[in-house]
Short mmCIF file of C-alpha atoms in Angstrom, two decimals:
data_model
loop_
_atom_site.label_atom_id
_atom_site.label_comp_id
_atom_site.label_asym_id
_atom_site.label_seq_id
_atom_site.Cartn_x
_atom_site.Cartn_y
_atom_site.Cartn_z
CA UNK A 154 19.94 -0.16 -12.10
CA UNK A 155 20.13 3.51 -11.15
CA UNK A 156 21.25 4.38 -7.63
CA UNK A 157 19.46 7.75 -7.51
CA UNK A 158 16.15 9.08 -8.79
CA UNK A 159 15.20 12.69 -9.51
CA UNK A 160 11.69 13.75 -8.49
CA UNK A 161 10.58 17.36 -8.82
CA UNK A 162 14.20 18.44 -9.07
CA UNK A 163 15.36 16.57 -5.95
CA UNK A 164 17.59 13.49 -5.94
CA UNK A 165 16.83 10.61 -3.59
CA UNK A 166 18.51 7.19 -3.33
CA UNK A 167 17.02 4.18 -5.08
CA UNK A 168 16.18 0.96 -3.22
CA UNK A 169 16.28 -2.13 -5.44
CA UNK A 170 13.73 -4.65 -4.21
CA UNK A 171 14.18 -8.39 -3.98
CA UNK A 172 12.30 -10.27 -6.67
CA UNK A 173 10.14 -13.38 -6.27
CA UNK A 174 9.93 -15.34 -9.53
CA UNK A 175 6.87 -17.60 -9.44
CA UNK A 176 8.33 -19.59 -12.35
CA UNK A 177 11.36 -20.56 -10.27
CA UNK A 178 11.21 -24.35 -9.71
CA UNK A 179 13.27 -24.02 -6.52
CA UNK A 180 10.44 -23.25 -4.09
CA UNK A 181 12.73 -23.31 -1.06
CA UNK A 182 14.96 -20.64 -2.58
CA UNK A 183 11.95 -18.47 -3.39
CA UNK A 184 10.62 -18.92 0.14
CA UNK A 185 13.98 -17.88 1.60
CA UNK A 186 14.08 -14.74 -0.57
CA UNK A 187 10.48 -13.96 0.36
CA UNK A 188 11.20 -14.30 4.08
CA UNK A 189 14.30 -12.12 3.81
CA UNK A 190 12.39 -9.42 1.92
CA UNK A 191 9.56 -9.38 4.47
CA UNK A 192 12.02 -9.13 7.36
CA UNK A 193 14.37 -6.54 5.82
CA UNK A 194 12.00 -4.10 4.13
CA UNK A 195 8.48 -5.51 3.89
CA UNK A 196 8.25 -4.92 0.13
CA UNK A 197 9.26 -6.94 -2.96
CA UNK A 198 8.54 -7.62 -6.64
CA UNK A 199 6.64 -10.63 -7.98
CA UNK A 200 7.22 -11.65 -11.61
CA UNK A 201 5.84 -14.45 -13.80
CA UNK A 202 2.59 -14.16 -11.87
CA UNK A 203 0.39 -15.48 -14.67
CA UNK A 204 -0.96 -12.22 -16.09
CA UNK A 205 0.40 -11.72 -19.58
CA UNK A 206 2.14 -8.57 -20.79
CA UNK A 207 -0.64 -8.14 -23.36
CA UNK A 208 -3.32 -8.21 -20.65
CA UNK A 209 -1.44 -5.74 -18.46
CA UNK A 210 -0.91 -3.38 -21.41
CA UNK A 211 -4.60 -3.59 -22.29
CA UNK A 212 -5.57 -2.88 -18.67
CA UNK A 213 -3.44 0.25 -18.40
CA UNK A 214 -4.54 1.34 -21.87
CA UNK A 215 -8.18 1.17 -20.82
CA UNK A 216 -7.38 2.98 -17.57
CA UNK A 217 -5.75 5.85 -19.48
CA UNK A 218 -8.72 6.06 -21.85
CA UNK A 219 -11.13 6.23 -18.93
CA UNK A 220 -9.32 9.01 -17.10
CA UNK A 221 -9.06 10.96 -20.35
CA UNK A 222 -12.87 11.05 -20.64
CA UNK A 223 -14.81 14.23 -19.86
CA UNK A 224 -15.90 14.55 -16.22
CA UNK A 225 -19.57 14.05 -17.14
CA UNK A 226 -18.75 10.65 -18.62
CA UNK A 227 -16.72 9.59 -15.58
CA UNK A 228 -19.50 10.70 -13.24
CA UNK A 229 -21.78 8.06 -14.76
CA UNK A 230 -19.74 5.54 -12.75
CA UNK A 231 -19.61 7.66 -9.59
CA UNK A 232 -18.98 5.66 -6.41
CA UNK A 233 -21.97 5.91 -4.07
CA UNK A 234 -22.86 2.93 -1.87
CA UNK A 235 -20.84 0.09 -3.36
CA UNK A 236 -17.14 -0.67 -3.82
CA UNK A 237 -17.36 -0.10 -7.57
CA UNK A 238 -17.23 3.00 -9.70
CA UNK A 239 -15.34 6.21 -10.31
CA UNK A 240 -14.07 8.49 -7.55
CA UNK A 241 -12.76 12.03 -8.22
CA UNK A 242 -8.98 12.59 -7.86
CA UNK A 243 -7.52 13.06 -4.35
CA UNK A 244 -10.76 12.20 -2.56
CA UNK A 245 -10.40 9.73 0.29
CA UNK A 246 -12.23 6.45 -0.19
CA UNK A 247 -13.94 4.91 2.82
CA UNK A 248 -16.80 2.47 2.47
CA UNK A 249 -20.21 3.73 3.55
CA UNK A 250 -20.78 1.26 6.38
CA UNK A 251 -17.43 1.96 8.03
CA UNK A 252 -17.85 5.71 7.68
CA UNK A 253 -21.17 5.53 9.54
CA UNK A 254 -19.37 3.93 12.50
CA UNK A 255 -17.00 6.88 12.97
CA UNK A 256 -19.11 9.58 14.65
CA UNK A 257 -18.08 13.20 14.43
CA UNK A 258 -15.62 12.80 11.54
CA UNK A 259 -16.43 14.39 8.18
CA UNK A 260 -14.03 12.58 5.87
CA UNK A 261 -15.50 14.07 2.70
CA UNK A 262 -14.56 17.63 3.64
CA UNK A 263 -11.25 17.11 5.41
CA UNK A 264 -9.37 14.30 3.68
CA UNK A 265 -8.00 15.14 0.25
CA UNK A 266 -5.25 12.52 0.15
CA UNK A 267 -3.23 10.24 2.40
CA UNK A 268 -0.01 11.26 4.15
CA UNK A 269 2.93 8.82 4.24
CA UNK A 270 1.55 5.66 5.83
CA UNK A 271 1.77 1.91 6.35
CA UNK A 272 -1.08 -0.12 4.87
CA UNK A 273 -3.37 -1.41 7.60
CA UNK A 274 -4.23 -4.72 5.87
CA UNK A 275 -2.33 -8.03 5.48
CA UNK A 276 -0.62 -7.42 2.16
CA UNK A 277 -1.07 -5.11 -0.82
CA UNK A 278 -0.51 -6.04 -4.47
CA UNK A 279 0.29 -3.05 -6.66
CA UNK A 280 0.55 -2.83 -10.44
CA UNK A 281 1.96 0.38 -11.88
CA UNK A 282 2.98 1.85 -15.19
CA UNK A 283 6.63 2.70 -15.83
CA UNK A 284 6.53 6.12 -14.17
CA UNK A 285 8.56 6.63 -11.00
CA UNK A 286 6.76 7.91 -7.91
CA UNK A 287 6.59 5.25 -5.18
CA UNK A 288 8.95 5.88 -2.27
CA UNK A 289 9.58 3.94 0.95
CA UNK A 290 11.08 4.65 4.36
CA UNK A 291 12.52 1.43 5.78
CA UNK A 292 13.10 2.87 9.26
CA UNK A 293 9.64 4.29 9.89
CA UNK A 294 10.40 5.52 13.41
CA UNK A 295 13.68 7.22 12.50
CA UNK A 296 14.09 10.99 12.53
CA UNK A 297 14.84 12.39 10.07
CA UNK A 298 13.19 9.94 7.73
CA UNK A 299 15.23 8.58 4.82
CA UNK A 300 13.12 8.13 1.70
CA UNK A 301 14.15 5.81 -1.13
CA UNK A 302 12.65 5.53 -4.60
CA UNK A 303 11.30 2.19 -5.86
CA UNK A 304 12.05 1.53 -9.55
CA UNK A 305 8.98 0.54 -11.59
CA UNK A 306 9.51 -2.83 -13.29
CA UNK A 307 7.40 -3.52 -16.35
CA UNK A 308 4.99 -6.40 -15.80
CA UNK A 309 5.91 -6.95 -12.14
CA UNK A 310 3.64 -6.66 -9.13
CA UNK A 311 4.93 -4.73 -6.14
CA UNK A 312 3.85 -6.47 -2.93
CA UNK A 313 4.13 -4.87 0.47
CA UNK A 314 3.53 -6.12 3.99
CA UNK A 315 0.73 -4.44 5.93
CA UNK A 316 0.27 -3.81 9.64
CA UNK A 317 -1.87 -6.90 10.21
CA UNK A 318 0.86 -9.23 8.96
CA UNK A 319 3.40 -7.40 11.10
CA UNK A 320 1.13 -7.93 14.12
CA UNK A 321 0.60 -11.63 13.33
CA UNK A 322 4.36 -12.17 12.96
CA UNK A 323 5.11 -10.24 16.16
CA UNK A 324 7.15 -7.71 14.22
CA UNK A 325 9.28 -10.25 12.33
CA UNK A 326 7.71 -9.13 9.04
CA UNK A 327 7.72 -5.35 8.69
CA UNK A 328 4.96 -3.17 7.33
CA UNK A 329 6.54 -0.53 5.15
CA UNK A 330 6.05 3.23 5.42
CA UNK A 331 5.47 4.56 1.92
CA UNK A 332 4.25 7.52 -0.11
CA UNK A 333 3.79 8.55 -3.73
CA UNK A 334 5.46 11.70 -5.03
CA UNK A 335 4.01 12.95 -8.29
CA UNK A 336 6.31 14.40 -10.93
CA UNK A 337 4.40 13.10 -13.97
CA UNK A 338 1.01 11.59 -14.67
CA UNK A 339 1.11 8.09 -13.17
CA UNK A 340 -1.31 5.14 -13.30
CA UNK A 341 -1.53 2.33 -10.76
CA UNK A 342 -4.00 -0.13 -9.31
CA UNK A 343 -3.92 -1.97 -5.99
CA UNK A 344 -5.47 -5.03 -4.39
CA UNK A 345 -5.68 -4.78 -0.60
CA UNK A 346 -6.04 -8.16 1.14
CA UNK A 347 -7.84 -7.97 4.45
CA UNK A 348 -9.85 -10.47 6.57
CA UNK A 349 -13.45 -10.13 7.70
CA UNK A 350 -14.20 -7.54 10.37
CA UNK A 351 -14.75 -10.20 13.06
CA UNK A 352 -11.36 -11.88 12.50
CA UNK A 353 -9.17 -11.68 15.61
CA UNK A 354 -5.65 -10.44 14.93
CA UNK A 355 -3.25 -11.98 17.42
CA UNK A 356 0.35 -13.11 17.44
CA UNK A 357 0.88 -16.53 15.85
CA UNK A 358 2.04 -19.23 18.31
CA UNK A 359 5.27 -19.78 16.34
CA UNK A 360 6.15 -16.08 16.53
CA UNK A 361 6.17 -15.72 20.32
CA UNK A 362 8.01 -17.23 23.24
CA UNK A 363 8.87 -16.53 26.86
CA UNK A 364 11.80 -14.42 25.67
CA UNK A 365 9.79 -12.83 22.86
CA UNK A 366 6.28 -12.10 24.15
CA UNK A 367 3.59 -10.55 21.91
CA UNK A 368 4.38 -6.92 21.05
CA UNK A 369 0.89 -5.98 19.88
CA UNK A 370 -2.51 -6.24 21.60
CA UNK A 371 -5.09 -8.72 20.34
CA UNK A 372 -7.81 -6.90 18.40
CA UNK A 373 -10.62 -7.60 15.95
CA UNK A 374 -10.03 -6.53 12.37
CA UNK A 375 -13.01 -4.17 12.34
CA UNK A 376 -11.90 -2.38 15.50
CA UNK A 377 -8.38 -2.02 14.16
CA UNK A 378 -9.58 -0.60 10.84
CA UNK A 379 -11.73 2.00 12.60
CA UNK A 380 -8.85 3.06 14.84
CA UNK A 381 -6.58 3.45 11.81
CA UNK A 382 -9.17 5.47 9.89
CA UNK A 383 -9.46 7.85 12.82
CA UNK A 384 -5.68 8.17 12.99
CA UNK A 385 -5.43 8.69 9.22
CA UNK A 386 -8.11 11.38 9.33
CA UNK A 387 -6.35 13.22 12.14
CA UNK A 388 -2.93 12.97 10.45
CA UNK A 389 -4.30 14.13 7.11
CA UNK A 390 -6.12 17.14 8.55
CA UNK A 391 -2.96 18.09 10.44
CA UNK A 392 -0.81 17.79 7.30
CA UNK A 393 -3.29 19.77 5.18
CA UNK A 394 -3.39 22.62 7.69
CA UNK A 395 0.40 22.75 7.71
CA UNK A 396 0.57 23.26 3.94
#
């Protein structure tokens, strides 16, 4: 595999993810690789997941056909109150109920995209086409940040750890700072796994001890999501004004 990727004329190093093969009969080996991936980087591939290559090709084919439609056709599926439908490019997506709980913040006017971030949920499953664009920063608190390109693997899911799993594991599993840099037209779809708003996020008993006390405060999922949305809005407005 390549050790460097060129995006918009700039070369960055490539990070080759660990791969979890769900067809591997050695479950203990797969579990060990999974644990190592979550502790080292917080992101990995999953292959032989049960969705056929034909189904994945059909899915991305239909996606490309949809986005090639005239705007008037796409607007027929415009996202209003529900979690279904079309949303214009680069417009932030926040469900209506949650948005009503954030007074004084006009997301629709200020947010036009997300800055580099860690996902706030448990885990994210991502399916992409074969176009490069996803980049990660394994040391999210380091300055300067070192960004690495993630190679797209045909038919594989990319799975990344979110903040909630990092909090549950007391930092043992790492949520990954990531971004997408566009050089070509790229198609992807994500599934974001998150508990109900009243679920209490707290360190698991097996992940804490007298020598390793909880690093994160206990908080309800809904409260954490709202705090992250506020932070994302502030960061995005700041980044947009700096452009």
